[in-house]
Amino acid sequence: MTPSRRTTLQWMIAAAAMPLARWASPASAAEGANAPPFDTVADWPGAPPPLVATKGYGRDPTLMEPKVVWPLTLTRAQRATVDLLGDMILPADDVSPGAGQLGVGAFIDEWISAPYPTQQGDRATILGGLDWLDRQSIAQHGKDFAALGAPIRGLLLDALCVAVPSGKLEMPVKFMDRLRHLFVLGFYTLPEGKKDMGHVGDQPTEGPYPGPSVEARTHLAALLAELKLGERTS
Amino acid sequence: MSLDPASAPADVIIVGSGAAGGIAAYSLTKAGLRCLMLEAGRDYDPQQEVNMLAPESDAPLRGSATPDKPFGYFDATVDGGWEVDGEPYTSTKGSGFRWWRPRMLGGRTNHWGRHVPRWGAYDFKPFSRDGLGVDWPIGYDDVAPFYDRVEKMIGVNGGPIGLENHPDSPADCLMPPPAPRVPELLLKATAESMGIPVRAAHTAVLTRDMPDAVAPRSACFNATPCTRGCTIGAMFQTTTSFLPMAKATGRLTVVTDAMVSRVLTNQAGRATGVEYVDRKTGVRHQVSARAVVLAGGTGETTRLLLNSGEAGRGLANSSGELGRNLTDSTGASFSAFIPGLADRPRYNEDGIGGQHVYIPFWLYEKQKRGELDFARGYHFEVWGRFGVPSANVLPRAWGADLKKAVRSASGATIGLSLRGEMIPNKDTYCEIDPGVRDRFGIPVLRFAFRFSRQEVNQVAHGRRIAHALFERMNGRILDDPSLPPEKIMAAGGEIIHELGTARMGADARTSVVDSYGRAWDVDNLVLMDGAIFASGAHKNPTLTILALALRASERLAARFKSGAFA
Ligand SMILES: Cc1cc2nc3c(=O)[nH]c(=O)nc-3n(C[C@H](O)[C@H](O)[C@H](O)COP(=O)(O)OP(=O)(O)OC[C@H]3O[C@@H](n4cnc5c(N)ncnc54)[C@H](O)[C@@H]3O)c2cc1C
Ligand code: SF4
């Protein structure tokens, strides 16, 4: 393949091929290391029941009418927890709504219910993680994750952002990685998410492509100067 | 109307409707010949079927790649990908070649990458330059006039390159290239500071309208992913250009769902027609014509020949070269997060689909002096655009921090995709698998594939350059520099530039076809796709496939005129 325009499509191809092992975030790693360790870490649950056999959309779906052809499979309670997590991971602010509010949870459900290998791998991770969150909450606080207060839930998520998860935290951290990844994908590909990123485009523009704006060129000029690459911007 | 359109008398049968078959149909029908085109895939009309403007969020899984749609939901590929249902191929132990095939009218032109560099003098005479591989029976000067015409026929935008082995187009061939974007400008400044050239890419996308009475095409409107297809005809695909134009002559009959299984020959060793299987009914048909053109794509054309003629030897194979000399481009991808591009001002960065600039190979002199540990060249295709940042540039954070990080990181990654030349080697070929047949009962191809030290060293060199560029931009490199080059190279076939399995030559004893694609052994059989290439280049092949197919078509038409097939 000769990679072409780098839209989300390209990103997803790259992301699909990319192991999540190469996180490099000094700032959050430092935070993560300071997160309170648990006294007890709940066991990772066994594999969830397999997906009831369904079909994918096939090699020749009708592209003018895109359709998700497989049934969604999260229970109401699971979906509620996913939405709750969505509003924590990508919360509402003055730029955009929260991911749960926006219904990205439905996308997570669509994803883990899809009969393809990547999605089925994620299904085990996500369903296992939802189960684990409840187990951990019960072990520490005697109630389900959803019943905990927001600050306590937050501490739990903090613990799942450690840079170097050890032992029994490995799978829960992997769960958090995948879930966060899917929420980012699901959220920022929506019109609201694109707007949040300040994305400009997706609009037919007739005539020659105008190139970068004045502001964009000014920024580039400053960067080139900083890198001692001269002022050339064309 | 006759019952079976395929039974209408034809001068020429054309197998395949992609780049090569499309231009052959155009050229031959314009020359007055009646053509019957047989296409294995289904009928396909981009105007009706391409969802150009729908956001990725309308697609299942946000358009992510799946085994059903390996390049994403909206990708134009119909009924294909790395696998085609019921039509397997195999690989010899440990070699793992991957073969991309669509099953649709227009073939791979409906969703290709559209990078169309010209090949240069060295690319046609590689043996003369470094003693490896073989020379072509033709040189750049033989192909140049056809490049000129093909660039104008398909519509290519770009600019001068002005480098050794990168011939420029005459003034009237190219449409103006689009303005570069910010990451491309940063790359240009960086690369040029290190003596590495960056030039406007040549891309088969119109930047000016191309009027035509039958198939008018509009200039690109700078917005949508080309690999979905282009309903306004701005990107070149045969379904919006050559095929409607050829049909308008009244001399082209197209039969889709027609899987050609073999070439038929008579006692005198001439091709009489082909046999095909109706993919829907499984019924076998035989059709005849005065000449046969094979343009099913490199692997398929060779498979057809191996399955025809003499059992175990194939047709047009007196040289024994059929199936040998298989190459693909080398491929590897590098990327970096550039902090200086984080939080940059937003603007419309869509432009025409694909890169606006690229890095052509620039080290020929150094190579000539023996200062490189590999022969032949590579180029870099460039990517990096506002969009959803990939997981590896986002912190392991949640909440407000994560939202902030996403906004900041959007548009801050630059990527370079290496595409390099592979030199044919004796361990890389295709042949008929003695034990496996497809659902039509046609024996399938088995591939053997191996890169040599040349390609491995070349990719290692490319990685050092890519990383040096990223470092000069103060970037954080995202791929793992400690991996051996063998581990970062795309598998054989994955770059989808497979070439060379029925190569041309000056001598019937060592090649399958002459420089016009005519089979040495079968006078009225002409090969027109990448199978006839005597070698690869680091440059993408399709412009050259088109130029050679045009040249071969005109030769074939001239021979018809001179009564060679009376
Ligand atoms: C994702 C992608 C990106 C690419 N990017 C670039 C690029 O940037 N630049 C570049 O130069 N090239 C690129 N290519 C390669 C380019 O598409 C091919 O080189 C070109 O299409 C080859 O033309 P062709 O006519 O030989 O084969 P195709 O276009 O594949 O057409 C062959 C046709 O023949 C049909 N066929 C096959 N077997 C039979 C049979 N037995 N009977 C009847 N019909 C048959 C097939 O169904 C198909 O429709 C890319 C390809 C892909 C898939
Ligand atoms: S970017 Fe231009 S050429 Fe590509 S599909 Fe859109 S309009 Fe067509």
mmCIF file of C-alpha atoms in Angstrom, chain A residues 1-16 18-25 28-29 31 55-70 88-99 103-104 107 110-112 114 116-119 150 153-155 157-165 173-174 176-177 180-181 184-191 194 196-213 215-217 219-220 223-224 226-230 232-234, chain B residues 42 48-85 112-115 178-182 185-186 188-190 192-193 207-208 220-227 333 338 340-356 381-392 394-404 406-407 410 417 419 472-474 476-481 493-497 540:
data_model
loop_
_atom_site.group_PDB
_atom_site.id
_atom_site.type_symbol
_atom_site.label_atom_id
_atom_site.label_comp_id
_atom_site.label_asym_id
_atom_site.label_seq_id
_atom_site.Cartn_x
_atom_site.Cartn_y
_atom_site.Cartn_z
ATOM 1 C CA MET A 1 0.000 0.000 0.000
ATOM 2 C CA THR A 2 1.133 3.490 -0.692
ATOM 3 C CA PRO A 3 -0.188 5.467 2.204
ATOM 4 C CA SER A 4 -2.361 8.297 1.016
ATOM 5 C CA ARG A 5 -4.065 11.177 2.755
ATOM 6 C CA ARG A 6 -3.675 10.719 6.449
ATOM 7 C CA THR A 7 -7.151 10.878 7.778
ATOM 8 C CA THR A 8 -8.480 8.869 10.622
ATOM 9 C CA LEU A 9 -8.364 5.884 8.348
ATOM 10 C CA GLN A 10 -4.606 5.920 8.210
ATOM 11 C CA TRP A 11 -4.461 6.537 11.888
ATOM 12 C CA MET A 12 -6.544 3.520 12.533
ATOM 13 C CA ILE A 13 -4.430 1.314 10.327
ATOM 14 C CA ALA A 14 -1.353 2.471 12.212
ATOM 15 C CA ALA A 15 -3.063 2.202 15.556
ATOM 16 C CA ALA A 16 -4.268 -1.292 14.827
ATOM 17 C CA MET A 18 0.742 -0.625 17.114
ATOM 18 C CA PRO A 19 1.247 -2.412 20.392
ATOM 19 C CA LEU A 20 0.352 -0.210 23.302
ATOM 20 C CA ALA A 21 3.620 -0.989 24.998
ATOM 21 C CA ARG A 22 5.407 2.138 23.870
ATOM 22 C CA TRP A 23 3.757 4.725 26.036
ATOM 23 C CA ALA A 24 6.120 7.538 26.675
ATOM 24 C CA SER A 25 4.759 10.233 28.841
ATOM 25 C CA SER A 28 1.865 11.236 33.550
ATOM 26 C CA ALA A 29 4.373 8.531 34.353
ATOM 27 C CA GLU A 31 1.980 11.124 38.395
ATOM 28 C CA LYS A 55 -21.466 -12.179 10.590
ATOM 29 C CA GLY A 56 -19.432 -9.130 9.653
ATOM 30 C CA TYR A 57 -20.500 -6.715 6.932
ATOM 31 C CA GLY A 58 -18.706 -8.762 4.269
ATOM 32 C CA ARG A 59 -16.370 -7.693 1.483
ATOM 33 C CA ASP A 60 -18.962 -5.806 -0.505
ATOM 34 C CA PRO A 61 -21.276 -3.841 1.788
ATOM 35 C CA THR A 62 -23.469 -1.075 0.356
ATOM 36 C CA LEU A 63 -21.291 1.922 1.108
ATOM 37 C CA MET A 64 -23.985 4.501 0.426
ATOM 38 C CA GLU A 65 -25.925 3.113 3.383
ATOM 39 C CA PRO A 66 -23.382 2.139 5.993
ATOM 40 C CA LYS A 67 -24.862 -0.218 8.558
ATOM 41 C CA VAL A 68 -23.696 -2.029 11.646
ATOM 42 C CA VAL A 69 -25.032 -5.485 10.964
ATOM 43 C CA TRP A 70 -24.195 -7.227 14.224
ATOM 44 C CA MET A 88 -14.645 10.457 33.293
ATOM 45 C CA ILE A 89 -12.083 9.718 30.578
ATOM 46 C CA LEU A 90 -13.296 12.476 28.234
ATOM 47 C CA PRO A 91 -15.421 14.685 30.521
ATOM 48 C CA ALA A 92 -17.648 17.583 29.511
ATOM 49 C CA ASP A 93 -15.942 20.947 29.498
ATOM 50 C CA ASP A 94 -16.670 24.281 27.909
ATOM 51 C CA VAL A 95 -15.495 23.014 24.525
ATOM 52 C CA SER A 96 -17.411 19.755 24.143
ATOM 53 C CA PRO A 97 -19.743 17.332 25.946
ATOM 54 C CA GLY A 98 -18.517 14.230 27.748
ATOM 55 C CA ALA A 99 -17.984 11.041 25.803
ATOM 56 C CA GLY A 103 -23.196 8.270 23.289
ATOM 57 C CA VAL A 104 -19.678 7.046 22.513
ATOM 58 C CA PHE A 107 -19.574 2.800 19.786
ATOM 59 C CA GLU A 110 -20.523 -1.812 18.598
ATOM 60 C CA TRP A 111 -16.765 -2.398 18.696
ATOM 61 C CA ILE A 112 -16.658 -5.223 21.202
ATOM 62 C CA ALA A 114 -18.060 -7.010 16.138
ATOM 63 C CA TYR A 116 -13.523 -9.610 13.922
ATOM 64 C CA PRO A 117 -10.311 -10.771 15.638
ATOM 65 C CA THR A 118 -9.083 -7.363 16.883
ATOM 66 C CA GLN A 119 -12.493 -6.495 18.236
ATOM 67 C CA ALA A 150 -16.522 10.352 42.054
ATOM 68 C CA ARG A 153 -13.538 6.321 41.275
ATOM 69 C CA GLY A 154 -10.953 8.835 40.179
ATOM 70 C CA LEU A 155 -8.317 7.330 42.465
ATOM 71 C CA LEU A 157 -8.529 5.351 37.367
ATOM 72 C CA ASP A 158 -5.327 7.088 38.487
ATOM 73 C CA ALA A 159 -4.001 3.744 39.588
ATOM 74 C CA LEU A 160 -4.726 2.385 36.128
ATOM 75 C CA CYS A 161 -2.519 5.037 34.541
ATOM 76 C CA VAL A 162 0.747 3.961 36.153
ATOM 77 C CA ALA A 163 3.703 3.935 33.837
ATOM 78 C CA VAL A 164 4.938 0.488 34.775
ATOM 79 C CA PRO A 165 2.102 -1.710 35.995
ATOM 80 C CA VAL A 173 -3.978 -1.213 33.071
ATOM 81 C CA LYS A 174 -4.224 -2.826 29.659
ATOM 82 C CA MET A 176 -7.729 1.133 30.724
ATOM 83 C CA ASP A 177 -5.370 1.636 27.774
ATOM 84 C CA ARG A 180 -9.137 5.106 26.575
ATOM 85 C CA HIS A 181 -7.932 4.386 23.058
ATOM 86 C CA VAL A 184 -10.514 8.745 21.836
ATOM 87 C CA LEU A 185 -11.254 7.076 18.508
ATOM 88 C CA GLY A 186 -15.006 7.063 19.048
ATOM 89 C CA PHE A 187 -15.193 10.622 20.350
ATOM 90 C CA TYR A 188 -12.831 12.529 18.102
ATOM 91 C CA THR A 189 -14.184 11.061 14.886
ATOM 92 C CA LEU A 190 -17.623 12.506 15.690
ATOM 93 C CA PRO A 191 -18.472 15.986 14.438
ATOM 94 C CA LYS A 194 -13.613 17.221 15.420
ATOM 95 C CA ASP A 196 -13.277 20.009 19.928
ATOM 96 C CA MET A 197 -9.935 19.556 18.173
ATOM 97 C CA GLY A 198 -10.578 22.716 16.198
ATOM 98 C CA HIS A 199 -10.562 20.630 13.059
ATOM 99 C CA VAL A 200 -11.099 22.674 9.902
ATOM 100 C CA GLY A 201 -11.857 20.820 6.685
ATOM 101 C CA ASP A 202 -14.086 18.056 5.298
ATOM 102 C CA GLN A 203 -15.581 20.751 3.081
ATOM 103 C CA PRO A 204 -15.326 20.746 -0.696
ATOM 104 C CA THR A 205 -13.292 23.807 -1.658
ATOM 105 C CA GLU A 206 -13.249 24.620 -5.330
ATOM 106 C CA GLY A 207 -10.234 26.090 -7.043
ATOM 107 C CA PRO A 208 -6.592 25.537 -6.201
ATOM 108 C CA TYR A 209 -5.845 24.401 -2.661
ATOM 109 C CA PRO A 210 -4.996 27.628 -0.796
ATOM 110 C CA GLY A 211 -2.398 26.170 1.563
ATOM 111 C CA PRO A 212 -1.717 27.275 5.141
ATOM 112 C CA SER A 213 -3.324 30.376 6.598
ATOM 113 C CA GLU A 215 -1.429 32.347 11.290
ATOM 114 C CA ALA A 216 -0.250 28.873 10.386
ATOM 115 C CA ARG A 217 2.638 30.289 8.362
ATOM 116 C CA HIS A 219 3.738 29.792 13.568
ATOM 117 C CA LEU A 220 5.836 27.771 11.151
ATOM 118 C CA LEU A 223 9.387 27.179 14.555
ATOM 119 C CA LEU A 224 11.878 27.266 11.701
ATOM 120 C CA GLU A 226 13.763 28.226 16.681
ATOM 121 C CA LEU A 227 15.167 25.166 14.906
ATOM 122 C CA LYS A 228 17.605 27.386 13.015
ATOM 123 C CA LEU A 229 16.161 26.253 9.740
ATOM 124 C CA GLY A 230 15.825 29.678 8.187
ATOM 125 C CA ARG A 232 11.677 29.625 4.289
ATOM 126 C CA THR A 233 7.950 28.908 4.262
ATOM 127 C CA SER A 234 7.290 28.140 0.629
ATOM 128 C CA ARG B 42 -18.504 -7.247 -10.734
ATOM 129 C CA GLN B 48 -23.581 5.369 -7.769
ATOM 130 C CA GLU B 49 -21.520 3.612 -5.161
ATOM 131 C CA VAL B 50 -18.892 5.939 -3.741
ATOM 132 C CA ASN B 51 -19.849 7.594 -0.497
ATOM 133 C CA MET B 52 -17.458 10.477 -0.895
ATOM 134 C CA LEU B 53 -18.502 12.841 1.834
ATOM 135 C CA ALA B 54 -19.847 10.692 4.663
ATOM 136 C CA PRO B 55 -17.811 11.142 7.836
ATOM 137 C CA GLU B 56 -15.839 8.153 9.068
ATOM 138 C CA SER B 57 -18.235 8.093 12.047
ATOM 139 C CA ASP B 58 -21.033 6.921 9.738
ATOM 140 C CA ALA B 59 -19.147 3.698 9.078
ATOM 141 C CA PRO B 60 -19.158 0.629 11.309
ATOM 142 C CA LEU B 61 -16.179 0.703 13.697
ATOM 143 C CA ARG B 62 -15.460 4.281 12.575
ATOM 144 C CA GLY B 63 -14.200 2.882 9.307
ATOM 145 C CA SER B 64 -11.422 0.860 10.935
ATOM 146 C CA ALA B 65 -9.655 -1.844 8.970
ATOM 147 C CA THR B 66 -11.149 -5.321 9.284
ATOM 148 C CA PRO B 67 -10.443 -8.592 7.510
ATOM 149 C CA ASP B 68 -13.490 -7.839 5.307
ATOM 150 C CA LYS B 69 -12.198 -4.361 4.410
ATOM 151 C CA PRO B 70 -8.450 -4.257 5.083
ATOM 152 C CA PHE B 71 -8.141 -0.559 4.145
ATOM 153 C CA GLY B 72 -11.233 0.477 6.029
ATOM 154 C CA TYR B 73 -14.970 0.369 5.498
ATOM 155 C CA PHE B 74 -15.304 3.052 2.836
ATOM 156 C CA ASP B 75 -12.329 1.832 0.769
ATOM 157 C CA ALA B 76 -13.460 1.267 -2.800
ATOM 158 C CA THR B 77 -12.166 -2.301 -3.046
ATOM 159 C CA VAL B 78 -14.996 -4.660 -3.921
ATOM 160 C CA ASP B 79 -14.968 -8.359 -3.120
ATOM 161 C CA GLY B 80 -11.267 -8.422 -2.443
ATOM 162 C CA GLY B 81 -8.326 -7.364 -0.376
ATOM 163 C CA TRP B 82 -5.583 -9.676 0.776
ATOM 164 C CA GLU B 83 -8.073 -12.484 0.380
ATOM 165 C CA VAL B 84 -10.734 -13.091 -2.218
ATOM 166 C CA ASP B 85 -13.451 -15.508 -1.149
ATOM 167 C CA TRP B 112 -4.918 3.347 -5.494
ATOM 168 C CA GLY B 113 -2.429 5.839 -4.017
ATOM 169 C CA ARG B 114 -2.034 7.911 -7.240
ATOM 170 C CA HIS B 115 1.691 8.629 -6.868
ATOM 171 C CA PRO B 178 -1.158 22.017 -4.817
ATOM 172 C CA ALA B 179 0.509 24.229 -2.208
ATOM 173 C CA PRO B 180 2.392 22.273 0.470
ATOM 174 C CA ARG B 181 0.991 22.080 3.967
ATOM 175 C CA VAL B 182 2.753 23.021 7.221
ATOM 176 C CA LEU B 185 7.020 22.787 4.631
ATOM 177 C CA LEU B 186 8.778 21.845 7.853
ATOM 178 C CA LYS B 188 11.244 20.667 3.237
ATOM 179 C CA ALA B 189 13.180 23.168 5.318
ATOM 180 C CA THR B 190 14.675 20.407 7.441
ATOM 181 C CA GLU B 192 17.087 20.904 2.467
ATOM 182 C CA SER B 193 19.231 22.037 5.386
ATOM 183 C CA THR B 207 -6.017 20.355 -10.310
ATOM 184 C CA ARG B 208 -7.764 21.759 -13.400
ATOM 185 C CA CYS B 220 -10.210 18.112 -7.237
ATOM 186 C CA PHE B 221 -12.268 19.924 -4.615
ATOM 187 C CA ASN B 222 -9.686 19.331 -1.907
ATOM 188 C CA ALA B 223 -11.662 17.436 0.627
ATOM 189 C CA THR B 224 -12.252 13.691 0.527
ATOM 190 C CA PRO B 225 -10.243 10.468 0.885
ATOM 191 C CA CYS B 226 -9.412 9.379 -2.663
ATOM 192 C CA THR B 227 -9.236 5.694 -1.837
ATOM 193 C CA SER B 333 7.231 3.438 7.754
ATOM 194 C CA ILE B 338 7.194 16.968 16.665
ATOM 195 C CA GLY B 340 7.079 22.252 17.663
ATOM 196 C CA LEU B 341 3.956 21.310 15.726
ATOM 197 C CA ALA B 342 1.842 20.768 18.847
ATOM 198 C CA ASP B 343 -0.949 23.299 19.408
ATOM 199 C CA ARG B 344 -0.342 24.845 16.013
ATOM 200 C CA PRO B 345 -2.941 27.151 14.463
ATOM 201 C CA ARG B 346 -5.743 25.322 12.683
ATOM 202 C CA TYR B 347 -6.480 25.741 8.994
ATOM 203 C CA ASN B 348 -7.883 23.542 6.246
ATOM 204 C CA GLU B 349 -5.155 20.981 5.687
ATOM 205 C CA ASP B 350 -7.120 18.587 3.486
ATOM 206 C CA GLY B 351 -5.771 19.568 0.084
ATOM 207 C CA ILE B 352 -5.763 16.938 -2.632
ATOM 208 C CA GLY B 353 -5.816 13.381 -1.362
ATOM 209 C CA GLY B 354 -2.280 12.292 -0.604
ATOM 210 C CA GLN B 355 1.046 13.982 -0.201
ATOM 211 C CA HIS B 356 1.764 17.296 -1.886
ATOM 212 C CA GLU B 381 6.284 9.516 0.765
ATOM 213 C CA VAL B 382 5.173 11.997 3.387
ATOM 214 C CA TRP B 383 2.217 12.098 5.714
ATOM 215 C CA GLY B 384 1.082 14.086 8.744
ATOM 216 C CA ARG B 385 -2.109 16.058 8.961
ATOM 217 C CA PHE B 386 -4.572 17.367 11.516
ATOM 218 C CA GLY B 387 -6.632 14.429 12.710
ATOM 219 C CA VAL B 388 -7.080 12.122 15.672
ATOM 220 C CA PRO B 389 -3.648 11.682 17.282
ATOM 221 C CA SER B 390 -2.541 8.092 17.509
ATOM 222 C CA ALA B 391 -2.357 6.306 20.844
ATOM 223 C CA ASN B 392 1.433 6.436 20.988
ATOM 224 C CA LEU B 394 -1.059 10.522 23.965
ATOM 225 C CA PRO B 395 -0.250 10.340 27.654
ATOM 226 C CA ARG B 396 -1.595 7.615 29.866
ATOM 227 C CA ALA B 397 -3.986 10.107 31.377
ATOM 228 C CA TRP B 398 -7.719 10.539 31.784
ATOM 229 C CA GLY B 399 -10.092 13.433 32.204
ATOM 230 C CA ALA B 400 -9.326 17.047 31.398
ATOM 231 C CA ASP B 401 -5.650 16.196 30.865
ATOM 232 C CA LEU B 402 -6.484 13.730 28.136
ATOM 233 C CA LYS B 403 -8.757 16.134 26.286
ATOM 234 C CA LYS B 404 -6.080 18.769 26.421
ATOM 235 C CA VAL B 406 -5.587 15.300 22.204
ATOM 236 C CA ARG B 407 -6.138 18.913 21.119
ATOM 237 C CA SER B 410 -3.518 16.766 16.676
ATOM 238 C CA SER B 417 6.959 5.917 4.172
ATOM 239 C CA ARG B 419 9.430 2.806 -1.000
ATOM 240 C CA ARG B 472 16.750 17.722 13.289
ATOM 241 C CA MET B 473 13.114 18.731 13.896
ATOM 242 C CA ASN B 474 13.517 17.974 17.614
ATOM 243 C CA ARG B 476 10.385 12.195 19.387
ATOM 244 C CA ILE B 477 10.817 9.130 17.198
ATOM 245 C CA LEU B 478 7.879 6.760 17.490
ATOM 246 C CA ASP B 479 9.248 3.647 15.855
ATOM 247 C CA ASP B 480 11.758 1.390 17.500
ATOM 248 C CA PRO B 481 15.300 2.045 16.202
ATOM 249 C CA GLY B 493 3.479 -8.007 -1.888
ATOM 250 C CA GLU B 494 2.357 -5.622 0.836
ATOM 251 C CA ILE B 495 3.366 -2.537 -1.116
ATOM 252 C CA ILE B 496 1.164 -3.826 -3.965
ATOM 253 C CA HIS B 497 3.751 -3.142 -6.657
ATOM 254 C CA ASN B 540 5.646 3.391 -8.179
#
